[in-house]
PDB file of C-alpha atoms in Angstrom:
ATOM      1  CA  GLU A1500       0.000   0.000   0.000  1.00 86.00           C
ATOM      2  CA  PRO A1501       1.477   3.365  -1.018  1.00 87.00           C
ATOM      3  CA  VAL A1502       0.460   5.162   2.184  1.00 90.00           C
ATOM      4  CA  ARG A1503       2.127   2.505   4.348  1.00 93.00           C
ATOM      5  CA  LEU A1504       5.256   2.637   2.186  1.00 92.00           C
ATOM      6  CA  LEU A1505       5.296   6.410   2.547  1.00 93.00           C
ATOM      7  CA  ALA A1506       5.096   6.101   6.341  1.00 94.00           C
ATOM      8  CA  LEU A1507       7.886   3.518   6.365  1.00 93.00           C
ATOM      9  CA  LEU A1508      10.106   5.670   4.169  1.00 93.00           C
ATOM     10  CA  SER A1509       9.482   8.770   6.242  1.00 94.00           C
ATOM     11  CA  ARG A1510      10.288   6.955   9.477  1.00 93.00           C
ATOM     12  CA  THR A1511      13.443   5.446   8.002  1.00 92.00           C
ATOM     13  CA  LEU A1512      14.707   8.834   6.842  1.00 94.00           C
ATOM     14  CA  ARG A1513      13.994  10.362  10.271  1.00 94.00           C
ATOM     15  CA  ASP A1514      15.774   7.450  11.989  1.00 92.00           C
ATOM     16  CA  TRP A1515      18.801   7.790   9.702  1.00 92.00           C
ATOM     17  CA  LEU A1516      18.889  11.527  10.322  1.00 92.00           C
ATOM     18  CA  GLY A1517      18.910  10.884  14.052  1.00 90.00           C
ATOM     19  CA  ALA A1518      21.644   8.274  13.675  1.00 91.00           C
ATOM     20  CA  LYS A1519      23.913  10.655  11.763  1.00 87.00           C
ATOM     21  CA  GLY A1520      23.946  13.132  14.606  1.00 78.00           C
ATOM     22  CA  SER A1521      24.127  10.581  17.404  1.00 85.00           C
ATOM     23  CA  GLY A1522      27.835   9.802  17.276  1.00 82.00           C
ATOM     24  CA  GLU A1523      27.090   6.115  17.892  1.00 85.00           C
ATOM     25  CA  ASN A1524      29.666   3.603  16.735  1.00 85.00           C
ATOM     26  CA  ALA A1525      28.940   0.873  14.188  1.00 87.00           C
ATOM     27  CA  SER A1526      28.091  -1.725  16.852  1.00 87.00           C
ATOM     28  CA  LEU A1527      25.527   0.482  18.564  1.00 88.00           C
ATOM     29  CA  LEU A1528      23.967   1.457  15.234  1.00 88.00           C
ATOM     30  CA  ALA A1529      23.760  -2.230  14.293  1.00 87.00           C
ATOM     31  CA  MET A1530      21.860  -3.016  17.488  1.00 88.00           C
ATOM     32  CA  ARG A1531      19.610   0.033  17.066  1.00 88.00           C
ATOM     33  CA  PHE A1532      18.701  -0.802  13.461  1.00 89.00           C
ATOM     34  CA  ARG A1533      18.842  -4.587  13.872  1.00 90.00           C
ATOM     35  CA  ILE A1534      21.619  -4.979  11.308  1.00 90.00           C
ATOM     36  CA  ARG A1535      22.993  -8.480  10.842  1.00 88.00           C
ATOM     37  CA  ARG A1536      26.352  -9.168  12.414  1.00 86.00           C
ATOM     38  CA  GLY A1537      29.068  -8.449   9.876  1.00 87.00           C
ATOM     39  CA  ASP A1538      27.024  -5.859   7.947  1.00 90.00           C
ATOM     40  CA  GLU A1539      27.576  -3.014  10.431  1.00 87.00           C
ATOM     41  CA  ASN A1540      30.340  -1.280   8.514  1.00 86.00           C
ATOM     42  CA  ARG A1541      28.453  -1.456   5.229  1.00 89.00           C
ATOM     43  CA  PHE A1542      25.440   0.158   6.900  1.00 89.00           C
ATOM     44  CA  VAL A1543      27.632   2.944   8.315  1.00 88.00           C
ATOM     45  CA  GLN A1544      29.164   3.500   4.867  1.00 89.00           C
ATOM     46  CA  ASP A1545      25.728   3.622   3.251  1.00 89.00           C
ATOM     47  CA  LEU A1546      24.525   6.070   5.886  1.00 89.00           C
ATOM     48  CA  ALA A1547      27.597   8.257   5.335  1.00 89.00           C
ATOM     49  CA  ARG A1548      26.642   8.663   1.676  1.00 90.00           C
ATOM     50  CA  TRP A1549      23.644  10.742   2.723  1.00 89.00           C
ATOM     51  CA  SER A1550      24.233  14.249   4.051  1.00 91.00           C
ATOM     52  CA  GLU A1551      22.089  15.585   6.870  1.00 93.00           C
ATOM     53  CA  ASP A1552      20.692  18.136   4.414  1.00 93.00           C
ATOM     54  CA  ALA A1553      19.719  15.393   1.949  1.00 91.00           C
ATOM     55  CA  LEU A1554      17.979  13.383   4.683  1.00 93.00           C
ATOM     56  CA  THR A1555      16.171  16.486   5.944  1.00 94.00           C
ATOM     57  CA  GLU A1556      15.054  17.275   2.407  1.00 93.00           C
ATOM     58  CA  GLY A1557      13.858  13.677   2.037  1.00 93.00           C
ATOM     59  CA  VAL A1558      11.725  13.995   5.168  1.00 95.00           C
ATOM     60  CA  ASN A1559      10.299  17.256   3.808  1.00 95.00           C
ATOM     61  CA  GLN A1560       9.493  15.565   0.509  1.00 94.00           C
ATOM     62  CA  CYS A1561       7.691  12.795   2.392  1.00 96.00           C
ATOM     63  CA  LEU A1562       5.590  15.420   4.163  1.00 95.00           C
ATOM     64  CA  GLN A1563       4.778  17.090   0.845  1.00 95.00           C
ATOM     65  CA  ALA A1564       3.755  13.744  -0.640  1.00 95.00           C
ATOM     66  CA  GLU A1565       1.517  13.065   2.355  1.00 95.00           C
ATOM     67  CA  GLN A1566      -0.102  16.480   1.965  1.00 96.00           C
ATOM     68  CA  SER A1567      -0.656  15.852  -1.748  1.00 95.00           C
ATOM     69  CA  ILE A1568      -2.462  12.629  -0.887  1.00 95.00           C
ATOM     70  CA  LYS A1569      -4.572  14.133   1.895  1.00 95.00           C
ATOM     71  CA  THR A1570      -5.628  17.130  -0.195  1.00 95.00           C
ATOM     72  CA  GLY A1571      -6.456  14.954  -3.200  1.00 95.00           C
ATOM     73  CA  LYS A1572      -3.865  16.675  -5.381  1.00 96.00           C
ATOM     74  CA  GLU A1573      -2.302  13.292  -6.207  1.00 94.00           C
ATOM     75  CA  THR A1574      -3.368   9.687  -5.893  1.00 95.00           C
ATOM     76  CA  PRO A1575      -1.357   7.738  -3.324  1.00 95.00           C
ATOM     77  CA  GLU A1576       0.321   5.762  -6.094  1.00 94.00           C
ATOM     78  CA  MET A1577       1.336   8.881  -8.025  1.00 94.00           C
ATOM     79  CA  ALA A1578       2.543  10.715  -4.916  1.00 94.00           C
ATOM     80  CA  LEU A1579       4.757   7.758  -3.979  1.00 93.00           C
ATOM     81  CA  THR A1580       6.048   7.458  -7.544  1.00 92.00           C
ATOM     82  CA  LEU A1581       6.930  11.162  -7.679  1.00 91.00           C
ATOM     83  CA  LEU A1582       8.560  10.954  -4.252  1.00 92.00           C
ATOM     84  CA  THR A1583      10.636   7.954  -5.307  1.00 90.00           C
ATOM     85  CA  LEU A1584      11.803   9.692  -8.460  1.00 90.00           C
ATOM     86  CA  SER A1585      12.636  12.812  -6.502  1.00 89.00           C
ATOM     87  CA  LEU A1586      14.625  10.929  -3.864  1.00 86.00           C
ATOM     88  CA  CYS A1587      16.486   8.930  -6.500  1.00 85.00           C
ATOM     89  CA  GLY A1588      17.320  12.128  -8.353  1.00 77.00           C
ATOM     90  CA  GLY A1589      18.549  13.679  -5.114  1.00 51.00           C
ATOM     91  CA  ARG A1590      20.685  10.648  -4.418  1.00 45.00           C
ATOM     92  CA  GLN A1591      22.238  10.859  -7.887  1.00 47.00           C
ATOM     93  CA  ALA A1592      22.953  14.539  -7.319  1.00 42.00           C
ATOM     94  CA  VAL A1593      24.744  13.653  -4.078  1.00 40.00           C
ATOM     95  CA  HIS A1594      26.925  11.120  -5.933  1.00 40.00           C
ATOM     96  CA  ALA A1595      27.561  13.516  -8.819  1.00 43.00           C
ATOM     97  CA  GLY A1596      28.774  16.181  -6.402  1.00 41.00           C
ATOM     98  CA  ARG A1597      31.643  13.996  -5.171  1.00 37.00           C
TER      99      ARG A1597
END
Protein backbone atom coordinates (compact mmCIF):
# COMPACT_ATOMS: atom_id res chain seq x y z
CA GLU A 1 0.00 0.00 0.00
CA PRO A 2 1.48 3.37 -1.02
CA VAL A 3 0.46 5.16 2.18
CA ARG A 4 2.13 2.51 4.35
CA LEU A 5 5.26 2.64 2.19
CA LEU A 6 5.30 6.41 2.55
CA ALA A 7 5.10 6.10 6.34
CA LEU A 8 7.89 3.52 6.36
CA LEU A 9 10.11 5.67 4.17
CA SER A 10 9.48 8.77 6.24
CA ARG A 11 10.29 6.96 9.48
CA THR A 12 13.44 5.45 8.00
CA LEU A 13 14.71 8.83 6.84
CA ARG A 14 13.99 10.36 10.27
CA ASP A 15 15.77 7.45 11.99
CA TRP A 16 18.80 7.79 9.70
CA LEU A 17 18.89 11.53 10.32
CA GLY A 18 18.91 10.88 14.05
CA ALA A 19 21.64 8.27 13.67
CA LYS A 20 23.91 10.65 11.76
CA GLY A 21 23.95 13.13 14.61
CA SER A 22 24.13 10.58 17.40
CA GLY A 23 27.84 9.80 17.28
CA GLU A 24 27.09 6.12 17.89
CA ASN A 25 29.67 3.60 16.74
CA ALA A 26 28.94 0.87 14.19
CA SER A 27 28.09 -1.73 16.85
CA LEU A 28 25.53 0.48 18.56
CA LEU A 29 23.97 1.46 15.23
CA ALA A 30 23.76 -2.23 14.29
CA MET A 31 21.86 -3.02 17.49
CA ARG A 32 19.61 0.03 17.07
CA PHE A 33 18.70 -0.80 13.46
CA ARG A 34 18.84 -4.59 13.87
CA ILE A 35 21.62 -4.98 11.31
CA ARG A 36 22.99 -8.48 10.84
CA ARG A 37 26.35 -9.17 12.41
CA GLY A 38 29.07 -8.45 9.88
CA ASP A 39 27.02 -5.86 7.95
CA GLU A 40 27.58 -3.01 10.43
CA ASN A 41 30.34 -1.28 8.51
CA ARG A 42 28.45 -1.46 5.23
CA PHE A 43 25.44 0.16 6.90
CA VAL A 44 27.63 2.94 8.31
CA GLN A 45 29.16 3.50 4.87
CA ASP A 46 25.73 3.62 3.25
CA LEU A 47 24.53 6.07 5.89
CA ALA A 48 27.60 8.26 5.34
CA ARG A 49 26.64 8.66 1.68
CA TRP A 50 23.64 10.74 2.72
CA SER A 51 24.23 14.25 4.05
CA GLU A 52 22.09 15.58 6.87
CA ASP A 53 20.69 18.14 4.41
CA ALA A 54 19.72 15.39 1.95
CA LEU A 55 17.98 13.38 4.68
CA THR A 56 16.17 16.49 5.94
CA GLU A 57 15.05 17.27 2.41
CA GLY A 58 13.86 13.68 2.04
CA VAL A 59 11.73 14.00 5.17
CA ASN A 60 10.30 17.26 3.81
CA GLN A 61 9.49 15.56 0.51
CA CYS A 62 7.69 12.80 2.39
CA LEU A 63 5.59 15.42 4.16
CA GLN A 64 4.78 17.09 0.84
CA ALA A 65 3.76 13.74 -0.64
CA GLU A 66 1.52 13.06 2.36
CA GLN A 67 -0.10 16.48 1.96
CA SER A 68 -0.66 15.85 -1.75
CA ILE A 69 -2.46 12.63 -0.89
CA LYS A 70 -4.57 14.13 1.90
CA THR A 71 -5.63 17.13 -0.20
CA GLY A 72 -6.46 14.95 -3.20
CA LYS A 73 -3.86 16.68 -5.38
CA GLU A 74 -2.30 13.29 -6.21
CA THR A 75 -3.37 9.69 -5.89
CA PRO A 76 -1.36 7.74 -3.32
CA GLU A 77 0.32 5.76 -6.09
CA MET A 78 1.34 8.88 -8.02
CA ALA A 79 2.54 10.71 -4.92
CA LEU A 80 4.76 7.76 -3.98
CA THR A 81 6.05 7.46 -7.54
CA LEU A 82 6.93 11.16 -7.68
CA LEU A 83 8.56 10.95 -4.25
CA THR A 84 10.64 7.95 -5.31
CA LEU A 85 11.80 9.69 -8.46
CA SER A 86 12.64 12.81 -6.50
CA LEU A 87 14.63 10.93 -3.86
CA CYS A 88 16.49 8.93 -6.50
CA GLY A 89 17.32 12.13 -8.35
CA GLY A 90 18.55 13.68 -5.11
CA ARG A 91 20.69 10.65 -4.42
CA GLN A 92 22.24 10.86 -7.89
CA ALA A 93 22.95 14.54 -7.32
CA VAL A 94 24.74 13.65 -4.08
CA HIS A 95 26.93 11.12 -5.93
CA ALA A 96 27.56 13.52 -8.82
CA GLY A 97 28.77 16.18 -6.40
CA ARG A 98 31.64 14.00 -5.17
